Short mmCIF file of C-alpha atoms in Angstrom, two decimals:
data_model
loop_
_atom_site.label_atom_id
_atom_site.label_comp_id
_atom_site.label_asym_id
_atom_site.label_seq_id
_atom_site.Cartn_x
_atom_site.Cartn_y
_atom_site.Cartn_z
CA MET A 25 -36.79 121.14 -161.48
CA ALA A 26 -36.14 117.72 -162.00
CA ASP A 27 -36.79 119.04 -166.28
CA GLU A 28 -35.00 121.22 -165.83
CA ASP A 29 -31.78 118.34 -165.38
CA GLU A 30 -33.90 115.35 -167.36
CA HIS A 31 -32.33 116.52 -170.91
CA LEU A 32 -29.07 115.63 -169.59
CA ALA A 33 -29.77 111.92 -168.62
CA TYR A 34 -30.87 111.96 -172.05
CA ASP A 35 -29.41 109.54 -174.71
CA GLY A 36 -28.86 111.70 -177.67
CA ASP A 37 -26.72 108.37 -179.21
CA ASP A 38 -30.08 106.40 -179.15
CA ILE A 39 -31.56 108.42 -182.00
CA THR A 40 -33.42 106.19 -184.78
CA ASP A 41 -30.51 108.06 -188.24
CA GLU A 42 -33.55 107.95 -190.32
CA LYS A 43 -31.59 110.15 -193.34
CA SER A 44 -28.55 108.08 -193.26
CA ASN A 45 -29.89 105.43 -194.99
CA HIS A 46 -28.86 102.92 -192.62
CA ASP A 47 -30.46 99.51 -192.41
CA ILE A 48 -32.18 99.50 -189.10
CA SER A 49 -34.45 96.52 -189.92
CA GLU A 50 -32.73 93.81 -188.08
CA ALA A 51 -31.21 95.61 -185.41
CA PRO A 52 -32.14 94.33 -181.76
CA GLN A 53 -35.62 96.33 -181.09
CA ALA A 54 -36.04 98.24 -177.27
CA GLN A 55 -38.56 96.74 -175.01
CA PRO A 56 -41.62 98.63 -174.75
CA GLU A 57 -41.14 100.48 -171.68
CA VAL A 58 -37.60 101.24 -172.30
CA MET A 59 -39.14 103.10 -176.13
CA ASP A 60 -41.88 104.94 -173.78
CA ARG A 61 -39.26 105.94 -171.27
CA HIS A 62 -37.04 106.86 -174.65
CA ALA A 63 -40.32 109.27 -176.07
CA GLN A 64 -40.89 111.23 -172.64
CA LEU A 65 -37.24 112.16 -172.34
CA GLU A 66 -36.96 113.66 -175.92
CA GLU A 67 -40.51 115.10 -175.68
CA VAL A 68 -39.11 116.94 -172.75
CA LYS A 69 -36.16 118.50 -174.18
CA ALA A 70 -37.95 119.25 -176.88
CA GLN A 71 -39.81 121.30 -175.29
CA GLN A 72 -37.74 123.17 -173.69
CA ILE A 73 -35.86 124.30 -177.06
CA ILE A 74 -39.03 125.16 -177.76
CA ASP A 75 -39.78 127.19 -174.47
CA ALA A 76 -35.94 128.72 -174.93
CA CYS A 77 -36.26 129.32 -178.78
CA ARG A 78 -39.34 130.90 -177.27
CA ARG A 79 -37.81 133.61 -174.81
CA ARG A 80 -34.70 134.11 -176.98
CA ASP A 81 -32.04 132.99 -174.52
CA LEU A 82 -29.38 132.51 -175.90
CA GLU A 83 -27.42 129.96 -172.73
CA ALA A 84 -29.78 128.47 -172.67
CA LEU A 85 -30.38 127.02 -176.50
CA GLN A 86 -26.67 126.99 -176.51
CA ALA A 87 -26.52 124.29 -172.65
CA LEU A 88 -28.93 122.12 -175.01
CA ALA A 89 -26.88 122.30 -178.24
CA GLU A 90 -24.54 120.59 -176.40
CA SER A 91 -26.15 117.85 -174.30
CA PRO A 92 -26.33 114.94 -175.62
CA GLY A 93 -29.09 115.20 -178.72
CA GLY A 94 -28.69 117.55 -179.50
CA PHE A 95 -32.00 119.32 -181.17
CA ILE A 96 -33.25 116.16 -182.49
CA ARG A 97 -34.24 116.36 -184.93
CA ASP A 98 -34.90 118.77 -187.87
CA GLU A 99 -38.79 120.42 -187.34
CA LEU A 100 -36.56 122.03 -183.61
CA ARG A 101 -33.77 122.78 -185.92
CA HIS A 102 -35.77 125.34 -188.06
CA GLN A 103 -36.53 127.70 -185.06
CA ALA A 104 -33.35 126.75 -182.87
CA TRP A 105 -30.60 127.81 -185.89
CA PRO A 106 -32.60 131.03 -187.32
CA ILE A 107 -32.21 132.33 -183.42
CA LEU A 108 -28.09 130.97 -183.32
CA LEU A 109 -28.06 133.17 -186.37
CA GLY A 110 -29.20 136.00 -184.67
CA LEU A 111 -32.51 135.70 -187.01
CA PRO A 112 -35.42 138.52 -186.99
CA VAL A 113 -38.25 135.05 -187.43
CA ARG A 114 -41.57 134.93 -185.50
CA LEU A 115 -41.36 131.50 -184.13
CA PRO A 116 -44.62 129.53 -183.91
CA SER A 117 -44.44 129.27 -180.29
CA ASP A 118 -44.42 132.78 -179.87
CA ASP A 119 -48.41 133.09 -180.90
CA ASP A 120 -48.95 130.33 -178.69
CA GLN A 121 -46.34 129.05 -175.93
CA LYS A 122 -48.79 124.84 -175.75
CA VAL A 123 -47.32 124.96 -179.63
CA SER A 124 -45.40 121.21 -179.00
CA GLY A 125 -42.14 119.65 -180.94
CA THR A 126 -43.52 117.86 -183.04
CA SER A 127 -45.60 120.94 -184.85
CA HIS A 128 -44.68 121.41 -188.09
CA GLU A 129 -45.95 125.24 -188.66
CA GLN A 130 -43.58 127.47 -190.22
CA VAL A 131 -40.90 129.72 -188.96
CA ARG A 132 -41.67 132.47 -190.84
CA LEU A 133 -38.90 135.30 -191.70
CA THR A 134 -39.57 138.54 -190.20
CA ALA A 135 -37.83 140.70 -193.03
CA SER A 136 -39.00 140.04 -196.19
CA GLU A 137 -36.35 140.44 -197.93
CA TYR A 138 -34.29 137.84 -198.17
CA VAL A 139 -37.45 135.46 -199.30
CA ASP A 140 -37.46 136.41 -203.72
CA ASP A 141 -35.70 136.38 -206.10
CA SER A 142 -34.19 139.49 -206.92
CA TRP A 143 -30.66 137.99 -206.62
CA LYS A 144 -31.44 136.48 -210.47
CA SER A 145 -30.95 139.48 -211.43
CA LEU A 146 -28.01 140.87 -210.00
CA GLN A 147 -24.98 141.26 -211.61
CA PRO A 148 -22.99 137.38 -211.99
CA HIS A 149 -20.06 136.38 -208.77
CA LYS A 150 -16.68 136.22 -210.23
CA GLU A 151 -16.55 132.24 -208.66
CA GLU A 152 -19.47 131.22 -210.10
CA GLU A 153 -17.91 128.51 -212.87
CA GLN A 154 -16.72 127.58 -209.60
CA VAL A 155 -19.50 126.48 -208.11
CA LYS A 156 -20.99 125.04 -210.86
CA LEU A 157 -18.11 122.54 -210.89
CA ASP A 158 -18.81 122.00 -206.74
CA VAL A 159 -22.48 121.62 -207.15
CA ALA A 160 -21.76 119.22 -209.46
CA ARG A 161 -20.13 116.58 -207.55
CA ALA A 162 -22.83 117.47 -204.12
CA PHE A 163 -25.06 115.16 -202.38
CA VAL A 164 -21.56 111.99 -202.62
CA TYR A 165 -22.92 110.55 -199.22
CA TYR A 166 -26.09 111.35 -197.69
CA PRO A 167 -29.10 111.35 -199.06
CA HIS A 168 -29.86 108.84 -201.54
CA TYR A 169 -32.27 110.12 -204.03
CA GLU A 170 -34.65 107.56 -206.17
CA SER A 171 -34.57 108.99 -209.46
CA ALA A 172 -31.67 111.40 -211.07
CA GLN A 173 -34.12 114.00 -211.90
CA GLU A 174 -34.72 114.22 -208.11
CA LEU A 175 -31.01 114.72 -207.66
CA ALA A 176 -30.02 117.27 -211.00
CA HIS A 177 -33.02 119.68 -208.68
CA GLN A 178 -31.38 119.27 -205.04
CA LYS A 179 -28.71 120.38 -207.17
CA GLN A 180 -30.26 123.54 -208.50
CA GLU A 181 -31.37 124.16 -205.04
CA LEU A 182 -28.11 124.38 -204.13
CA SER A 183 -26.39 126.20 -206.79
CA ASP A 184 -29.36 129.00 -206.18
CA LEU A 185 -28.74 129.02 -202.84
CA ILE A 186 -24.58 128.95 -203.52
CA LEU A 187 -25.02 132.01 -205.75
CA SER A 188 -28.23 133.61 -203.87
CA VAL A 189 -25.56 134.30 -201.47
CA LEU A 190 -22.74 135.51 -203.17
CA ARG A 191 -24.42 137.86 -205.40
CA ARG A 192 -26.15 139.32 -202.70
CA HIS A 193 -22.94 140.27 -200.72
CA PRO A 194 -20.61 139.89 -203.79
CA TYR A 195 -16.92 140.87 -201.83
CA LEU A 196 -16.94 137.89 -199.74
CA CYS A 197 -15.14 134.42 -201.78
CA TYR A 198 -15.75 130.94 -202.80
CA PHE A 199 -13.89 128.73 -201.24
CA GLN A 200 -14.62 124.86 -202.23
CA GLY A 201 -16.55 123.21 -199.18
CA TYR A 202 -18.52 125.68 -198.48
CA HIS A 203 -21.06 124.03 -200.28
CA ASP A 204 -20.99 121.55 -198.69
CA ILE A 205 -21.99 123.18 -195.51
CA CYS A 206 -24.48 124.97 -197.66
CA GLN A 207 -25.94 121.25 -198.29
CA VAL A 208 -26.79 121.39 -194.69
CA PHE A 209 -28.40 124.03 -194.63
CA LEU A 210 -29.94 122.88 -197.40
CA LEU A 211 -31.94 119.53 -196.46
CA VAL A 212 -33.09 120.40 -192.46
CA LEU A 213 -34.19 124.21 -192.88
CA PRO A 214 -36.88 125.16 -195.05
CA GLN A 215 -36.40 127.13 -198.41
CA SER A 216 -37.16 130.84 -196.55
CA LEU A 217 -34.60 130.23 -194.06
CA ARG A 218 -32.08 129.57 -196.27
CA SER A 219 -30.34 131.87 -197.96
CA PRO A 220 -30.86 134.15 -194.30
CA ALA A 221 -29.01 132.05 -192.98
CA VAL A 222 -25.97 131.02 -195.14
CA ALA A 223 -25.49 134.57 -195.44
CA ARG A 224 -24.59 135.34 -191.39
CA LEU A 225 -22.93 132.37 -190.99
CA SER A 226 -21.04 133.41 -194.10
CA ALA A 227 -20.33 136.72 -192.34
CA LEU A 228 -20.06 136.83 -188.72
CA ARG A 229 -18.69 133.17 -188.97
CA ILE A 230 -16.88 131.43 -191.31
CA ARG A 231 -15.44 135.20 -192.98
CA ASP A 232 -11.63 133.92 -192.66
CA PHE A 233 -12.52 131.21 -195.18
CA MET A 234 -14.06 133.73 -197.25
CA LEU A 235 -11.20 136.19 -197.84
CA PRO A 236 -8.88 135.73 -201.20
CA THR A 237 -6.73 133.86 -199.50
CA LEU A 238 -6.19 130.62 -197.58
CA SER A 239 -3.64 133.28 -195.04
CA ALA A 240 -6.95 134.41 -192.29
CA ALA A 241 -7.53 130.07 -192.07
CA ILE A 242 -3.83 129.02 -191.56
CA SER A 243 -3.67 131.33 -188.73
CA GLN A 244 -7.01 129.65 -187.26
CA LEU A 245 -4.81 126.08 -188.77
CA HIS A 246 -2.51 127.40 -186.55
CA LEU A 247 -3.61 126.88 -183.06
CA ILE A 248 -4.27 123.39 -183.50
CA PRO A 249 -0.90 122.33 -182.49
CA GLU A 250 -0.38 125.03 -179.42
CA ILE A 251 -3.78 123.20 -178.09
CA LEU A 252 -1.80 119.54 -178.35
CA ARG A 253 1.50 120.30 -176.64
CA ALA A 254 -0.80 122.44 -174.01
CA ALA A 255 -3.21 119.25 -173.13
CA ASP A 256 -0.40 116.56 -174.48
CA PRO A 257 2.33 117.57 -174.57
CA ARG A 258 3.30 113.68 -175.67
CA LEU A 259 1.51 113.20 -178.37
CA ALA A 260 2.00 116.78 -179.51
CA ALA A 261 5.68 115.60 -179.80
CA HIS A 262 5.07 112.07 -181.68
CA LEU A 263 2.67 114.41 -184.44
CA PRO A 264 4.54 116.25 -187.83
CA LEU A 265 3.24 119.49 -185.61
CA HIS A 266 6.63 122.09 -187.40
CA SER A 267 4.31 122.79 -190.52
CA ASP A 268 0.94 124.74 -191.82
CA PRO A 269 -0.58 121.59 -189.89
CA PHE A 270 -2.94 121.39 -193.32
CA PHE A 271 -4.63 118.33 -191.91
CA ALA A 272 -7.01 120.19 -190.04
CA LEU A 273 -8.01 121.86 -193.27
CA SER A 274 -10.91 120.16 -194.94
CA GLY A 275 -12.84 119.86 -191.26
CA THR A 276 -12.17 123.28 -189.97
CA ILE A 277 -13.33 125.63 -192.91
CA THR A 278 -16.11 123.61 -194.22
CA MET A 279 -17.08 123.02 -189.95
CA TYR A 280 -16.99 119.30 -190.92
CA ALA A 281 -19.22 119.17 -193.61
CA HIS A 282 -16.77 117.70 -196.29
CA ASP A 283 -15.45 114.76 -194.43
CA VAL A 284 -19.24 113.12 -191.99
CA GLN A 285 -20.56 110.35 -193.62
CA SER A 286 -23.52 111.14 -191.20
CA LEU A 287 -26.79 113.89 -191.81
CA ASN A 288 -27.79 113.05 -188.74
CA GLU A 289 -24.27 113.39 -187.19
CA ILE A 290 -23.31 116.52 -189.29
CA THR A 291 -26.10 118.65 -187.84
CA ARG A 292 -25.68 117.10 -184.40
CA LEU A 293 -22.87 118.43 -184.64
CA PHE A 294 -23.73 121.99 -186.59
CA ASP A 295 -25.93 122.45 -183.06
CA VAL A 296 -23.51 122.47 -181.42
CA LEU A 297 -21.01 125.32 -183.82
CA LEU A 298 -23.62 127.50 -183.73
CA ALA A 299 -24.95 127.91 -180.61
CA ALA A 300 -20.64 127.56 -179.43
CA GLU A 301 -18.24 130.44 -180.70
CA PRO A 302 -16.43 129.92 -183.76
CA VAL A 303 -12.89 129.30 -182.14
CA PHE A 304 -14.56 126.06 -180.80
CA SER A 305 -14.52 125.02 -183.97
CA VAL A 306 -11.07 124.89 -183.58
CA TYR A 307 -10.57 122.80 -180.77
CA VAL A 308 -13.28 120.02 -181.83
CA PHE A 309 -10.43 118.69 -184.01
CA ALA A 310 -8.01 119.44 -181.27
CA GLN A 311 -9.51 116.87 -179.18
CA ILE A 312 -10.43 114.03 -181.96
CA VAL A 313 -6.66 114.16 -182.60
CA ILE A 314 -6.06 113.38 -179.10
CA SER A 315 -9.02 111.02 -179.13
CA ARG A 316 -7.16 109.07 -181.72
CA ARG A 317 -3.83 109.00 -179.02
CA ASP A 318 -3.89 104.98 -178.70
CA GLU A 319 -3.89 104.24 -183.02
CA LEU A 320 -1.80 107.88 -182.93
CA PHE A 321 1.10 106.54 -181.54
CA ALA A 322 1.18 102.86 -182.72
CA LEU A 323 2.42 105.08 -186.21
CA PRO A 324 5.66 105.40 -186.76
CA HIS A 325 7.77 109.24 -185.67
CA ALA A 326 9.63 108.86 -188.14
CA GLU A 327 6.88 108.44 -190.61
CA PRO A 328 5.58 112.64 -190.97
CA GLU A 329 3.95 111.13 -193.88
CA ILE A 330 1.19 108.72 -192.83
CA LEU A 331 0.46 110.45 -189.66
CA HIS A 332 0.19 113.59 -191.32
CA SER A 333 -2.27 110.58 -193.84
CA VAL A 334 -4.19 109.23 -191.04
CA LEU A 335 -4.99 112.98 -188.97
CA SER A 336 -6.34 114.62 -192.45
CA LYS A 337 -8.75 111.66 -192.13
CA LEU A 338 -11.60 111.57 -189.63
CA PRO A 339 -12.98 108.84 -187.58
CA GLN A 340 -15.69 107.09 -188.85
CA PRO A 341 -18.75 107.47 -187.10
CA LEU A 342 -17.25 110.95 -185.24
CA GLY A 343 -19.27 110.15 -181.79
CA ALA A 344 -20.19 113.32 -181.72
CA ASP A 345 -21.83 113.69 -178.00
CA VAL A 346 -18.71 112.80 -176.20
CA LEU A 347 -16.52 115.36 -178.91
CA VAL A 348 -18.38 117.71 -178.28
CA THR A 349 -18.31 117.10 -174.48
CA ASP A 350 -14.11 116.88 -173.93
CA ALA A 351 -13.57 119.80 -176.87
CA ARG A 352 -16.32 121.85 -174.44
CA ALA A 353 -13.02 121.34 -171.46
CA LEU A 354 -10.35 121.22 -173.56
CA LEU A 355 -11.62 124.48 -174.59
CA ALA A 356 -12.00 125.69 -171.01
CA ALA A 357 -8.66 124.13 -169.93
CA HIS A 358 -6.65 125.91 -172.71
CA PRO A 359 -8.42 128.76 -174.13
CA PRO A 360 -7.10 131.15 -176.99
CA GLU A 361 -6.39 133.88 -174.38
CA GLN A 362 -3.20 131.33 -173.43
CA LEU A 363 -2.16 129.91 -176.47
CA PRO A 364 1.05 132.27 -178.58
CA SER A 365 -0.33 132.30 -182.24
CA TRP A 366 -3.96 133.99 -180.68
CA ARG A 367 -1.73 137.26 -180.31
CA SER A 368 0.74 136.79 -182.68
CA ARG A 369 -1.01 135.24 -185.43
CA VAL A 370 -4.38 135.41 -185.48
CA SER A 371 -5.88 139.34 -186.68
CA PRO A 372 -8.13 141.29 -184.48
CA HIS A 373 -10.48 141.80 -187.40
CA SER A 374 -10.98 137.24 -187.11
CA VAL A 375 -13.81 136.05 -186.38
CA LEU A 376 -12.31 134.70 -183.49
CA LYS A 377 -12.37 137.83 -181.70
CA THR A 378 -15.07 139.75 -183.07
CA ALA A 379 -17.98 136.46 -182.22
CA ARG A 380 -15.59 135.65 -179.24
CA SER A 381 -18.54 134.40 -176.89
CA LEU A 382 -22.35 133.96 -178.93
CA ARG A 383 -24.34 136.18 -177.94
CA GLY A 384 -22.18 138.97 -179.10
CA CYS A 385 -21.93 137.15 -182.42
CA ALA A 386 -26.27 136.52 -182.61
CA GLY A 387 -25.87 140.17 -182.24
CA GLN A 388 -23.95 141.35 -185.16
CA SER A 389 -25.24 143.22 -188.51
CA LEU A 390 -24.24 141.70 -191.89
CA ALA A 391 -22.97 145.40 -191.60
CA VAL A 392 -21.04 144.18 -189.36
CA GLY A 393 -20.06 141.36 -190.69
CA GLU A 394 -18.82 143.52 -194.44
CA TYR A 395 -16.60 146.30 -192.42
CA PHE A 396 -14.65 143.81 -190.55
CA PHE A 397 -14.26 141.48 -194.16
CA GLY A 398 -12.72 144.96 -195.74
CA ARG A 399 -10.24 145.81 -192.17
CA GLN A 400 -9.04 141.59 -192.82
CA MET A 401 -8.19 142.54 -196.27
CA ALA A 402 -6.62 145.59 -195.75
CA GLU A 403 -4.58 143.80 -193.72
CA MET A 404 -3.42 141.66 -195.84
CA ARG A 405 -2.94 143.73 -198.09
CA ARG A 406 -0.30 146.00 -196.09
CA GLU A 407 1.44 142.32 -194.85
CA GLU A 408 1.05 141.63 -199.38
CA ARG A 409 3.53 144.55 -199.30
CA ARG A 410 6.12 143.96 -196.14
CA GLU A 411 6.31 140.64 -198.11
CA LYS A 412 6.89 141.67 -201.79
CA VAL A 413 9.45 144.74 -199.64
CA GLN A 414 11.43 142.34 -198.10
CA ARG A 415 11.35 139.49 -201.51
CA LEU A 416 13.19 142.63 -203.25
CA LEU A 417 15.27 143.12 -200.76
CA TRP A 418 16.66 140.18 -200.87
CA ARG A 419 16.76 140.16 -204.74
CA TYR A 420 18.84 142.48 -204.54
CA ARG A 421 20.53 142.31 -201.17
CA GLY A 422 23.89 141.79 -203.31
CA PRO A 423 23.83 145.72 -205.48
CA ALA A 424 21.85 147.26 -202.12
CA ARG A 425 25.25 145.98 -199.81
CA ALA A 426 27.35 147.92 -202.86
CA VAL A 427 25.27 151.46 -201.97
CA GLY A 428 26.01 150.10 -198.19
CA VAL A 429 29.63 149.97 -198.40
CA ALA A 430 29.08 153.63 -200.84
CA VAL A 431 27.83 154.97 -198.74
CA ALA A 432 29.85 153.99 -195.01
CA PHE A 433 33.09 155.48 -197.16
CA GLY A 434 31.13 158.53 -197.47
CA VAL A 435 31.43 158.69 -194.00
CA LEU A 436 34.52 157.31 -193.80
CA ALA A 437 36.35 159.65 -196.14
CA TYR A 438 34.44 162.42 -194.16
CA TRP A 439 36.09 161.66 -191.05
CA VAL A 440 39.49 161.29 -192.91
CA ARG A 441 39.41 164.78 -193.75
CA ARG A 442 38.08 165.71 -189.70
CA SER A 443 40.68 164.00 -188.98
CA ALA A 444 43.39 165.10 -190.72
CA VAL A 445 42.64 168.46 -190.39
CA SER A 446 42.04 168.16 -186.10
CA GLY A 447 45.67 166.98 -186.12
CA GLY A 448 45.34 163.32 -186.38
CA VAL A 449 43.39 162.01 -183.35
CA ALA A 450 40.81 160.07 -184.38
CA ALA A 451 43.95 158.29 -186.62
CA GLY A 452 43.14 154.86 -184.56
CA PRO A 453 39.72 154.73 -185.49
CA VAL A 454 39.89 155.56 -188.97
CA ARG A 455 42.43 152.96 -189.66
CA TYR A 456 39.85 150.20 -187.64
CA MET A 457 37.53 151.66 -189.53
CA THR A 458 39.66 150.70 -192.91
CA ALA A 459 39.85 148.20 -192.14
CA LEU A 460 36.94 146.28 -191.27
CA VAL A 461 35.53 148.31 -194.71
CA SER A 462 38.26 146.44 -196.04
CA ALA A 463 37.07 142.96 -195.12
CA TRP A 464 33.72 143.57 -195.54
CA LEU A 465 34.62 144.46 -199.54
CA GLN A 466 36.61 140.76 -199.73
CA GLU A 467 32.95 139.50 -198.86
CA PRO A 468 30.80 138.04 -202.38
CA PHE A 469 27.85 139.54 -202.77
#
């Protein structure tokens, strides 16, 4: 029993961050016995991750992802991430249950249609020029390549990854920041797993962001002020929450990959975001805001532009372990079903509702994702037509009122004739209606 719970005491923040290029040569060195204990705890947790992957135990993987340190290192993410995304894979532990957490055996796809270059012969996606521009700006924070040739090679790999997904699933719309997400998958997963993993992520977890407009993404953002009002009314009253909360757009739409500057920290956060229901990302941002309570109260309420600017920039480092624990508690205390926008703004075909659980999301097929995408598109077209009619009516409200008056006079004339025939019984109501319409006519159109 002790082994099963030991990962809960594991301090993930003590892991050396080799990927983020921090100079640790001058850092105080831990005592040998402390390092040995740390290594033992790490190995215990690594074996728990391997065992959970072998059993395809999604609930255990979710608990391990949310515990300190997440999935610890990339070799373990090679196994855990594909399973969380519902990919059909063959693991080293499927053949050997005693495989260690340091094994470098490859995770293999059991479906082979993703691993070839057939996408290159497919019709180019309509947004490939924007992809090219964004890839040129990639790899800003990490890693630090030693040569321009190595950087150019990685950018080509990133471009190929993005285009392979978009060409195979042309209904998806590219958005700026998608390359930040793909960059993380490129740096973590082996080549054979990248494209199928990103495809499932795109269709089943971040589909709302891959629609032609940001309307579904904005609907998600509106949950954040409501979470804040429920959890911390005083803080919510201090913040500029009366309009669209665009300060949260960059973080939520890119799974925080655009803003987090350490590869170790963003991969640790991805551990959780891939293991949690999609709505959890919204609660992560709300918790980030709450964690900055003192900083935000130090800024004047009368300066919403300053508050907006501060809110749009994530703290560095993010402190993922504490953030994840607090965000999970926030979700439990104020579930989305209690929020007004969940009912009024979030589409029933949004990923927030079609993937309300990890198991439900992992069990969906790409065809299901495309189906829900189509339903969301139909909703958007209906909403666009409705808004167009409203704008048209507002534009021609003067002539429309004139037509309404003409119809009213026609009805009134008919009533007058009926009243005259009946001996003036309705003369009182007729005079009243005549006066009312006359007053209406005097208003400017």
